[in-house]
mmCIF file of C-alpha atoms in Angstrom:
data_model
loop_
_atom_site.group_PDB
_atom_site.id
_atom_site.type_symbol
_atom_site.label_atom_id
_atom_site.label_comp_id
_atom_site.label_asym_id
_atom_site.label_seq_id
_atom_site.Cartn_x
_atom_site.Cartn_y
_atom_site.Cartn_z
ATOM 1 C CA MET X 149 -16.762 -22.133 10.305
ATOM 2 C CA ASN X 150 -15.537 -19.871 8.181
ATOM 3 C CA LYS X 151 -16.544 -16.283 8.336
ATOM 4 C CA GLN X 152 -15.125 -15.241 4.492
ATOM 5 C CA LEU X 153 -16.347 -11.576 2.767
ATOM 6 C CA ILE X 154 -18.369 -12.291 -0.139
ATOM 7 C CA LEU X 155 -18.205 -9.817 -3.455
ATOM 8 C CA VAL X 156 -21.688 -9.392 -4.551
ATOM 9 C CA LYS X 157 -22.050 -6.070 -6.833
ATOM 10 C CA ARG X 158 -19.625 -3.841 -8.395
ATOM 11 C CA PRO X 159 -20.098 -0.206 -6.733
ATOM 12 C CA LYS X 160 -20.606 3.271 -8.499
ATOM 13 C CA GLY X 161 -19.034 5.268 -6.452
ATOM 14 C CA ILE X 162 -17.489 4.706 -3.007
ATOM 15 C CA PRO X 163 -18.313 1.367 -2.597
ATOM 16 C CA ASP X 164 -21.341 0.648 0.668
ATOM 17 C CA ALA X 165 -21.612 -2.141 2.330
ATOM 18 C CA SER X 166 -24.015 -4.024 0.269
ATOM 19 C CA THR X 167 -20.763 -5.060 -2.385
ATOM 20 C CA TRP X 168 -20.458 -7.350 -0.080
ATOM 21 C CA THR X 169 -22.418 -9.772 1.782
ATOM 22 C CA MET X 170 -20.284 -12.452 5.206
ATOM 23 C CA GLU X 171 -20.707 -15.549 4.899
ATOM 24 C CA THR X 172 -20.115 -18.387 7.479
ATOM 25 C CA ASN X 173 -19.215 -22.068 5.494
ATOM 26 C CA ALA X 174 -17.116 -24.902 6.689
ATOM 27 C CA ILE X 175 -13.223 -24.787 7.088
ATOM 28 C CA PRO X 176 -11.734 -26.449 3.909
ATOM 29 C CA ASN X 177 -10.608 -29.889 4.019
ATOM 30 C CA ILE X 178 -6.461 -30.170 2.606
ATOM 31 C CA MET X 179 -5.619 -31.727 0.222
ATOM 32 C CA GLU X 180 -1.537 -33.223 -0.667
ATOM 33 C CA GLY X 181 0.130 -30.586 -1.223
ATOM 34 C CA GLU X 182 -2.212 -27.774 0.586
ATOM 35 C CA PHE X 183 -1.776 -26.612 3.427
ATOM 36 C CA LEU X 184 -4.711 -24.509 5.857
ATOM 37 C CA VAL X 185 -3.837 -20.983 7.726
ATOM 38 C CA GLN X 186 -5.784 -19.579 10.694
ATOM 39 C CA GLN X 187 -6.024 -16.280 9.361
ATOM 40 C CA HIS X 188 -4.989 -13.296 12.007
ATOM 41 C CA TYR X 189 -5.082 -10.129 10.267
ATOM 42 C CA VAL X 190 -5.623 -8.568 6.476
ATOM 43 C CA SER X 191 -4.844 -5.929 5.026
ATOM 44 C CA LEU X 192 -6.744 -2.931 3.527
ATOM 45 C CA ASP X 193 -5.425 -1.700 -0.166
ATOM 46 C CA PRO X 194 -6.055 1.841 -2.043
ATOM 47 C CA ALA X 195 -6.028 -0.972 -4.333
ATOM 48 C CA MET X 196 -8.583 -3.347 -3.548
ATOM 49 C CA ARG X 197 -10.955 -0.357 -4.714
ATOM 50 C CA GLY X 198 -10.174 -0.379 -8.188
ATOM 51 C CA TRP X 199 -9.577 -4.469 -8.382
ATOM 52 C CA MET X 200 -13.723 -4.654 -7.330
ATOM 53 C CA ASN X 201 -14.124 -3.442 -10.809
ATOM 54 C CA ASP X 202 -14.555 -5.062 -13.755
ATOM 55 C CA THR X 203 -12.395 -3.408 -16.527
ATOM 56 C CA LYS X 204 -8.900 -4.532 -17.786
ATOM 57 C CA SER X 205 -5.675 -4.021 -15.324
ATOM 58 C CA TYR X 206 -3.215 -5.549 -13.880
ATOM 59 C CA VAL X 207 -4.519 -8.333 -12.284
ATOM 60 C CA GLU X 208 -8.117 -10.411 -12.845
ATOM 61 C CA PRO X 209 -10.770 -8.560 -10.873
ATOM 62 C CA ILE X 210 -12.156 -10.272 -8.669
ATOM 63 C CA ALA X 211 -15.294 -12.803 -9.984
ATOM 64 C CA LEU X 212 -18.398 -11.682 -8.396
ATOM 65 C CA GLY X 213 -19.071 -14.181 -5.534
ATOM 66 C CA ASP X 214 -15.600 -14.669 -5.020
ATOM 67 C CA VAL X 215 -13.317 -13.601 -1.380
ATOM 68 C CA MET X 216 -13.180 -10.035 -1.386
ATOM 69 C CA ARG X 217 -9.328 -10.648 -2.544
ATOM 70 C CA ALA X 218 -6.516 -9.056 0.204
ATOM 71 C CA GLY X 219 -3.144 -9.674 1.471
ATOM 72 C CA SER X 220 -3.316 -11.724 4.782
ATOM 73 C CA ILE X 221 -0.684 -13.149 7.248
ATOM 74 C CA GLY X 222 -1.511 -16.670 9.799
ATOM 75 C CA LYS X 223 -0.488 -19.149 11.404
ATOM 76 C CA ILE X 224 -0.740 -22.745 9.343
ATOM 77 C CA ILE X 225 -2.549 -24.679 11.966
ATOM 78 C CA ASP X 226 -2.469 -28.064 9.461
ATOM 79 C CA SER X 227 -0.546 -28.848 6.228
ATOM 80 C CA LYS X 228 0.692 -32.149 3.277
ATOM 81 C CA HIS X 229 2.567 -29.724 2.318
ATOM 82 C CA PRO X 230 6.532 -30.805 2.393
ATOM 83 C CA GLU X 231 7.966 -26.963 2.676
ATOM 84 C CA PHE X 232 5.420 -25.402 4.726
ATOM 85 C CA LYS X 233 4.996 -26.884 8.863
ATOM 86 C CA ILE X 234 2.146 -26.573 11.310
ATOM 87 C CA GLY X 235 3.169 -23.151 13.580
ATOM 88 C CA ASP X 236 4.966 -21.720 10.254
ATOM 89 C CA THR X 237 3.938 -18.395 10.181
ATOM 90 C CA VAL X 238 2.665 -17.078 5.785
ATOM 91 C CA SER X 239 2.262 -14.484 4.128
ATOM 92 C CA GLY X 240 0.198 -15.088 1.416
ATOM 93 C CA TRP X 241 -2.924 -13.167 -0.783
ATOM 94 C CA GLY X 242 -5.555 -15.264 1.755
ATOM 95 C CA GLY X 243 -8.632 -12.943 1.495
ATOM 96 C CA VAL X 244 -10.873 -11.238 4.263
ATOM 97 C CA GLN X 245 -11.279 -14.486 5.321
ATOM 98 C CA GLN X 246 -11.092 -16.698 8.913
ATOM 99 C CA TYR X 247 -9.309 -19.497 7.087
ATOM 100 C CA ALA X 248 -7.681 -19.746 3.661
ATOM 101 C CA VAL X 249 -5.761 -22.631 2.008
ATOM 102 C CA GLY X 250 -2.410 -22.339 -0.034
ATOM 103 C CA THR X 251 -0.248 -24.948 -1.623
ATOM 104 C CA GLY X 252 3.383 -23.014 -1.175
ATOM 105 C CA LYS X 253 1.778 -19.747 -4.730
ATOM 106 C CA SER X 254 1.788 -16.865 -3.111
ATOM 107 C CA TRP X 255 2.438 -17.904 -0.273
ATOM 108 C CA TYR X 256 5.656 -17.234 1.790
ATOM 109 C CA LYS X 257 6.953 -17.753 5.311
ATOM 110 C CA VAL X 258 7.770 -14.545 8.026
ATOM 111 C CA ASP X 259 9.843 -14.541 11.178
ATOM 112 C CA THR X 260 8.073 -12.982 14.044
ATOM 113 C CA SER X 261 11.209 -13.680 16.106
ATOM 114 C CA LEU X 262 12.041 -10.426 13.509
ATOM 115 C CA ALA X 263 9.091 -8.711 13.719
ATOM 116 C CA PRO X 264 5.988 -8.728 14.559
ATOM 117 C CA MET X 265 3.634 -10.209 12.475
ATOM 118 C CA THR X 266 1.483 -6.979 11.558
ATOM 119 C CA THR X 267 5.066 -5.304 10.245
ATOM 120 C CA TYR X 268 5.299 -7.741 7.706
ATOM 121 C CA LEU X 269 1.989 -7.100 6.204
ATOM 122 C CA GLY X 270 2.833 -2.877 5.750
ATOM 123 C CA THR X 271 6.866 -2.044 5.838
ATOM 124 C CA LEU X 272 8.621 -5.343 5.490
ATOM 125 C CA GLY X 273 5.521 -6.454 3.269
ATOM 126 C CA MET X 274 3.927 -5.350 -0.054
ATOM 127 C CA PRO X 275 3.947 -1.869 1.185
ATOM 128 C CA GLY X 276 7.921 -1.411 1.758
ATOM 129 C CA MET X 277 8.701 -3.235 -0.637
ATOM 130 C CA THR X 278 6.079 -0.916 -3.747
ATOM 131 C CA ALA X 279 8.552 1.883 -1.997
ATOM 132 C CA TYR X 280 11.368 0.495 -2.075
ATOM 133 C CA PHE X 281 11.573 -0.390 -5.763
ATOM 134 C CA GLY X 282 8.855 3.106 -6.260
ATOM 135 C CA ILE X 283 11.095 5.310 -5.139
ATOM 136 C CA LEU X 284 14.489 3.481 -5.743
ATOM 137 C CA GLU X 285 14.302 1.958 -8.903
ATOM 138 C CA VAL X 286 11.540 4.338 -10.809
ATOM 139 C CA GLY X 287 12.733 7.582 -8.959
ATOM 140 C CA LYS X 288 16.782 6.913 -9.284
ATOM 141 C CA ILE X 289 17.357 9.046 -5.989
ATOM 142 C CA LYS X 290 20.528 10.234 -6.130
ATOM 143 C CA GLU X 291 22.723 12.126 -2.677
ATOM 144 C CA GLY X 292 20.826 15.953 -2.648
ATOM 145 C CA ASP X 293 17.924 15.256 -4.103
ATOM 146 C CA VAL X 294 14.339 17.322 -3.659
ATOM 147 C CA VAL X 295 11.800 14.098 -3.031
ATOM 148 C CA LEU X 296 8.013 15.041 -2.976
ATOM 149 C CA VAL X 297 6.202 12.685 -1.343
ATOM 150 C CA SER X 298 1.688 12.812 -1.135
ATOM 151 C CA ALA X 299 0.072 10.493 0.938
ATOM 152 C CA ALA X 300 3.231 10.552 3.391
ATOM 153 C CA ALA X 301 1.725 9.141 6.167
ATOM 154 C CA GLY X 302 0.255 5.882 4.653
ATOM 155 C CA ALA X 303 1.584 2.356 4.607
ATOM 156 C CA VAL X 304 4.188 3.304 1.009
ATOM 157 C CA GLY X 305 4.621 7.266 1.279
ATOM 158 C CA SER X 306 5.841 7.463 4.935
ATOM 159 C CA VAL X 307 8.684 3.815 3.452
ATOM 160 C CA VAL X 308 9.462 6.169 0.328
ATOM 161 C CA GLY X 309 10.366 8.877 2.939
ATOM 162 C CA GLN X 310 12.250 7.167 4.725
ATOM 163 C CA ILE X 311 14.063 5.691 2.524
ATOM 164 C CA ALA X 312 15.118 8.829 0.355
ATOM 165 C CA LYS X 313 16.299 10.345 3.471
ATOM 166 C CA LEU X 314 18.296 7.629 4.303
ATOM 167 C CA LYS X 315 20.112 7.390 1.146
ATOM 168 C CA GLY X 316 20.460 12.055 1.236
ATOM 169 C CA CYS X 317 17.474 13.502 -0.022
ATOM 170 C CA ASN X 318 15.449 16.710 0.809
ATOM 171 C CA VAL X 319 11.703 15.097 1.578
ATOM 172 C CA VAL X 320 8.686 17.373 1.757
ATOM 173 C CA GLY X 321 5.285 15.387 2.508
ATOM 174 C CA ILE X 322 1.725 16.079 1.722
ATOM 175 C CA ALA X 323 -0.845 14.433 4.162
ATOM 176 C CA GLY X 324 -4.709 15.598 5.726
ATOM 177 C CA GLY X 325 -4.179 17.721 8.908
ATOM 178 C CA LYS X 326 -2.041 18.340 11.618
ATOM 179 C CA ASP X 327 -0.437 15.428 13.259
ATOM 180 C CA LYS X 328 0.226 13.803 10.112
ATOM 181 C CA CYS X 329 2.694 16.598 9.820
ATOM 182 C CA LYS X 330 3.871 15.947 13.072
ATOM 183 C CA TYR X 331 3.815 12.346 12.686
ATOM 184 C CA LEU X 332 6.220 13.261 9.341
ATOM 185 C CA ILE X 333 8.141 15.660 10.874
ATOM 186 C CA ASP X 334 9.009 14.281 14.359
ATOM 187 C CA ASP X 335 8.529 11.049 13.731
ATOM 188 C CA LEU X 336 10.205 9.783 10.800
ATOM 189 C CA GLY X 337 12.349 13.042 10.212
ATOM 190 C CA PHE X 338 11.101 14.376 6.812
ATOM 191 C CA ASP X 339 12.109 17.606 6.005
ATOM 192 C CA ALA X 340 9.050 19.459 6.127
ATOM 193 C CA ALA X 341 5.527 18.542 5.631
ATOM 194 C CA ILE X 342 2.018 20.354 4.059
ATOM 195 C CA ASP X 343 -1.046 19.543 6.122
ATOM 196 C CA TYR X 344 -3.482 19.906 1.887
ATOM 197 C CA LYS X 345 -6.843 20.161 4.410
ATOM 198 C CA ALA X 346 -5.256 23.595 5.335
ATOM 199 C CA THR X 347 -3.240 25.733 2.655
ATOM 200 C CA ASN X 348 -3.299 26.465 -1.412
ATOM 201 C CA ILE X 349 -1.231 22.772 -2.696
ATOM 202 C CA PHE X 350 0.346 24.680 -4.508
ATOM 203 C CA GLU X 351 1.632 27.974 -3.225
ATOM 204 C CA ALA X 352 2.816 24.967 -0.716
ATOM 205 C CA VAL X 353 4.697 23.377 -2.945
ATOM 206 C CA LYS X 354 6.369 26.695 -4.132
ATOM 207 C CA GLU X 355 6.677 27.501 -1.069
ATOM 208 C CA THR X 356 8.026 24.272 0.697
ATOM 209 C CA CYS X 357 10.675 23.150 -3.155
ATOM 210 C CA PRO X 358 12.210 26.454 -3.558
ATOM 211 C CA LYS X 359 14.512 24.753 -6.337
ATOM 212 C CA GLY X 360 11.443 22.781 -7.847
ATOM 213 C CA ILE X 361 11.155 19.123 -7.457
ATOM 214 C CA ASP X 362 13.087 16.663 -8.421
ATOM 215 C CA VAL X 363 11.406 13.743 -8.077
ATOM 216 C CA TYR X 364 7.740 13.110 -7.046
ATOM 217 C CA PHE X 365 6.010 10.086 -5.751
ATOM 218 C CA ASP X 366 2.658 9.905 -6.497
ATOM 219 C CA ASN X 367 0.005 8.325 -4.596
ATOM 220 C CA VAL X 368 -3.078 10.284 -4.927
ATOM 221 C CA GLY X 369 -3.267 11.997 -8.721
ATOM 222 C CA GLY X 370 -5.635 14.897 -9.214
ATOM 223 C CA GLU X 371 -5.017 19.069 -7.646
ATOM 224 C CA ILE X 372 -1.976 17.488 -5.367
ATOM 225 C CA LEU X 373 -0.364 16.334 -9.117
ATOM 226 C CA GLU X 374 -0.875 18.588 -10.513
ATOM 227 C CA ALA X 375 0.724 21.478 -8.776
ATOM 228 C CA ALA X 376 3.888 18.823 -7.853
ATOM 229 C CA LEU X 377 3.755 18.961 -11.527
ATOM 230 C CA SER X 378 4.766 23.258 -12.407
ATOM 231 C CA LYS X 379 6.972 21.654 -9.723
ATOM 232 C CA LEU X 380 9.731 20.087 -11.925
ATOM 233 C CA ARG X 381 13.819 20.877 -12.420
ATOM 234 C CA LEU X 382 15.210 19.588 -15.156
ATOM 235 C CA HIS X 383 15.837 15.941 -15.692
ATOM 236 C CA ALA X 384 12.457 14.979 -13.306
ATOM 237 C CA ARG X 385 10.445 12.573 -11.910
ATOM 238 C CA VAL X 386 7.308 11.142 -11.567
ATOM 239 C CA VAL X 387 6.221 7.872 -10.471
ATOM 240 C CA ILE X 388 3.109 7.297 -10.419
ATOM 241 C CA CYS X 389 1.867 4.470 -7.568
ATOM 242 C CA GLY X 390 -1.811 5.304 -7.188
ATOM 243 C CA ALA X 391 -4.771 8.060 -7.173
ATOM 244 C CA ILE X 392 -6.751 8.106 -4.356
ATOM 245 C CA SER X 393 -8.221 10.616 -5.478
ATOM 246 C CA GLN X 394 -9.410 9.588 -8.310
ATOM 247 C CA TYR X 395 -10.709 6.150 -7.330
ATOM 248 C CA ASN X 396 -14.083 6.204 -6.651
ATOM 249 C CA ASN X 397 -14.961 9.210 -9.029
ATOM 250 C CA MET X 398 -17.759 8.691 -10.397
ATOM 251 C CA GLU X 399 -16.928 11.136 -13.747
ATOM 252 C CA GLU X 400 -14.601 10.343 -15.512
ATOM 253 C CA VAL X 401 -10.700 10.442 -14.095
ATOM 254 C CA GLN X 402 -8.894 13.752 -13.932
ATOM 255 C CA GLY X 403 -5.611 14.178 -15.539
ATOM 256 C CA PRO X 404 -2.941 16.252 -15.974
ATOM 257 C CA LYS X 405 -3.918 19.264 -17.753
ATOM 258 C CA ASN X 406 -0.014 20.434 -17.149
ATOM 259 C CA TYR X 407 1.785 17.761 -19.258
ATOM 260 C CA MET X 408 3.778 19.968 -20.840
ATOM 261 C CA SER X 409 5.749 21.125 -17.999
ATOM 262 C CA LEU X 410 7.147 16.905 -18.208
ATOM 263 C CA LEU X 411 8.594 18.503 -22.092
ATOM 264 C CA VAL X 412 9.957 21.863 -21.444
ATOM 265 C CA ASN X 413 11.875 19.633 -17.962
ATOM 266 C CA ARG X 414 13.018 17.000 -20.342
ATOM 267 C CA ALA X 415 11.098 14.765 -17.522
ATOM 268 C CA THR X 416 9.601 11.479 -17.528
ATOM 269 C CA MET X 417 6.104 10.489 -15.258
ATOM 270 C CA GLN X 418 6.053 6.804 -14.720
ATOM 271 C CA GLY X 419 3.578 4.266 -13.416
ATOM 272 C CA MET X 420 4.898 0.988 -11.393
ATOM 273 C CA ILE X 421 3.160 -2.204 -9.779
ATOM 274 C CA VAL X 422 5.727 -3.996 -7.245
ATOM 275 C CA MET X 423 4.717 -8.017 -9.091
ATOM 276 C CA ASP X 424 6.767 -6.582 -11.355
ATOM 277 C CA TYR X 425 9.914 -6.376 -9.087
ATOM 278 C CA ALA X 426 9.368 -10.345 -7.628
ATOM 279 C CA PRO X 427 13.291 -11.198 -8.964
ATOM 280 C CA GLN X 428 14.236 -8.694 -6.634
ATOM 281 C CA TYR X 429 11.798 -8.860 -3.578
ATOM 282 C CA ALA X 430 14.745 -11.599 -1.054
ATOM 283 C CA GLN X 431 17.619 -8.467 -1.980
ATOM 284 C CA ALA X 432 14.601 -5.265 -1.204
ATOM 285 C CA ALA X 433 13.720 -7.924 2.747
ATOM 286 C CA LYS X 434 17.356 -7.116 3.079
ATOM 287 C CA ASP X 435 18.402 -4.243 2.593
ATOM 288 C CA MET X 436 14.731 -3.290 3.978
ATOM 289 C CA GLY X 437 15.400 -6.003 6.794
ATOM 290 C CA GLN X 438 18.453 -3.993 8.463
ATOM 291 C CA TRP X 439 17.130 -0.373 8.632
ATOM 292 C CA PHE X 440 14.788 -1.609 10.464
ATOM 293 C CA LYS X 441 16.504 -3.603 12.928
ATOM 294 C CA GLU X 442 19.011 0.144 13.048
ATOM 295 C CA GLY X 443 15.797 1.811 13.994
ATOM 296 C CA LYS X 444 16.832 3.823 10.339
ATOM 297 C CA LEU X 445 13.313 2.536 9.368
ATOM 298 C CA LYS X 446 9.810 2.353 11.177
ATOM 299 C CA SER X 447 7.189 0.847 10.549
ATOM 300 C CA LYS X 448 3.808 2.397 11.825
ATOM 301 C CA GLU X 449 0.121 -0.120 11.844
ATOM 302 C CA ALA X 450 -3.271 0.871 12.806
ATOM 303 C CA VAL X 451 -5.494 -1.979 13.763
ATOM 304 C CA TYR X 452 -8.794 -2.204 13.936
ATOM 305 C CA ASP X 453 -10.937 -5.452 14.837
ATOM 306 C CA GLY X 454 -13.055 -8.556 13.665
ATOM 307 C CA ILE X 455 -14.108 -9.290 10.334
ATOM 308 C CA GLU X 456 -17.082 -7.898 10.725
ATOM 309 C CA ASN X 457 -16.307 -4.679 10.712
ATOM 310 C CA PHE X 458 -14.605 -5.016 7.036
ATOM 311 C CA HIS X 459 -16.547 -1.602 5.940
ATOM 312 C CA GLU X 460 -16.293 0.924 8.468
ATOM 313 C CA THR X 461 -12.572 0.457 8.370
ATOM 314 C CA PHE X 462 -11.982 -0.200 4.945
ATOM 315 C CA MET X 463 -13.733 3.256 4.299
ATOM 316 C CA ARG X 464 -10.263 4.980 6.489
ATOM 317 C CA LEU X 465 -9.141 4.145 3.031
ATOM 318 C CA PHE X 466 -10.719 7.100 2.083
ATOM 319 C CA SER X 467 -11.510 9.735 4.726
ATOM 320 C CA GLY X 468 -8.023 9.752 5.687
ATOM 321 C CA ASP X 469 -8.440 8.962 9.804
ATOM 322 C CA LYS X 470 -5.594 6.800 10.029
ATOM 323 C CA LYS X 471 -1.745 6.539 10.180
ATOM 324 C CA GLY X 472 0.498 4.718 8.682
ATOM 325 C CA LYS X 473 -0.512 1.252 7.486
ATOM 326 C CA LEU X 474 -4.083 0.062 7.269
ATOM 327 C CA LEU X 475 -5.089 -3.759 8.896
ATOM 328 C CA LEU X 476 -8.397 -5.809 10.374
ATOM 329 C CA LYS X 477 -7.449 -8.384 13.253
ATOM 330 C CA VAL X 478 -9.846 -11.212 12.145
ATOM 331 C CA LEU X 479 -8.506 -13.778 14.404
ATOM 332 C CA GLU X 480 -11.815 -14.588 16.722
#
C-alpha cells in the first residue's frame, strides 16, 4: 500500500496538522512509458508553504485533494520506460508519498557511489542549485566582495556562503543561536556570524560589515532585510531568494522601508527562482560535484523518520530547529 499526504485545506498563518490528511491507497500500476519509484526521502522546503496558497506565483498552487508537492528521491522498482531501469536511483517531484509514478519528465538519475541519496536533495540538489545560480548569476560575486547571507545555516544559505568563500569573498552569516553561528565559522569557514536572536541586528550588521555590503543574499525578509539595506555599498546586489519570516503572516507582508538605499547606492534588488536556470543545471552539477569531491563544499542534512511525522518535521522550517537540509524518510 502507498501512504500519501493529501492537502485538504488552505492554511491561514501557520499550518496546523488538519491542513493535510493521510491516505493509504493501492500502489499504482504503471503504463507504457512510465516507471514506479519506491521513495526513500522527501525534501521539506520553505517554498512548500507558498504552494499551498491559492494565489498567483511562479508555479500553480497545489490543488485541494492532491498529494502534497515535494522533491524526492528513491529507487525504481518497476519500469516500462526505455531510459529508466529497475534499480536506478532517481530524483524528481514525487510528492509526500511512499510510491510515485514517473514518465521521465522532471526526473533524473543520480549516482549514489559519489554521494548518498540525501545529498542529492540538498547540496547537490535544488537547494545547491539555488545557491549556485543565486550567488554567481544574480549576486555576481567577485573576489574581495563582502557577502552577507541570512538563514545561513539552512540548506541554501550554507551553500551560498561556501561558494562565496571559494570565490574569495569575505562572508558573514546570519543564523539563530550560538550553536548555528559556531557551525558557520568552525565547520563552513565563514568569516563571521551574527546570532539574530541575541543581538540588535542593525548594530551587528554594522559591526561585522564595517565597510558595507557588496552582496546580500536574502532568505528571510523582514527586519533582517532592512538591516542589510542600511549597509549597502555602491553598486551592491541584493538577491531575493526567500522571505521565510513572512510566509505565515496573518497580515500584510512587511515590505522594505529602507528601499531608498538602492537609489542612493545605485544598487539592485532582484528575485531569483532556480527553475529559470534549468538549461544550465548540467554545468552547475559538474562544478558542485567537483567541489564536493575535493572537500571544498560540505553538506549537512537533518533527517527525520516517518511519513506520519510530516507536520512536526515541516514545522522545523519555521522554528529553526534544524541545521542544513531538512528531509523526511518515508521508506518503511
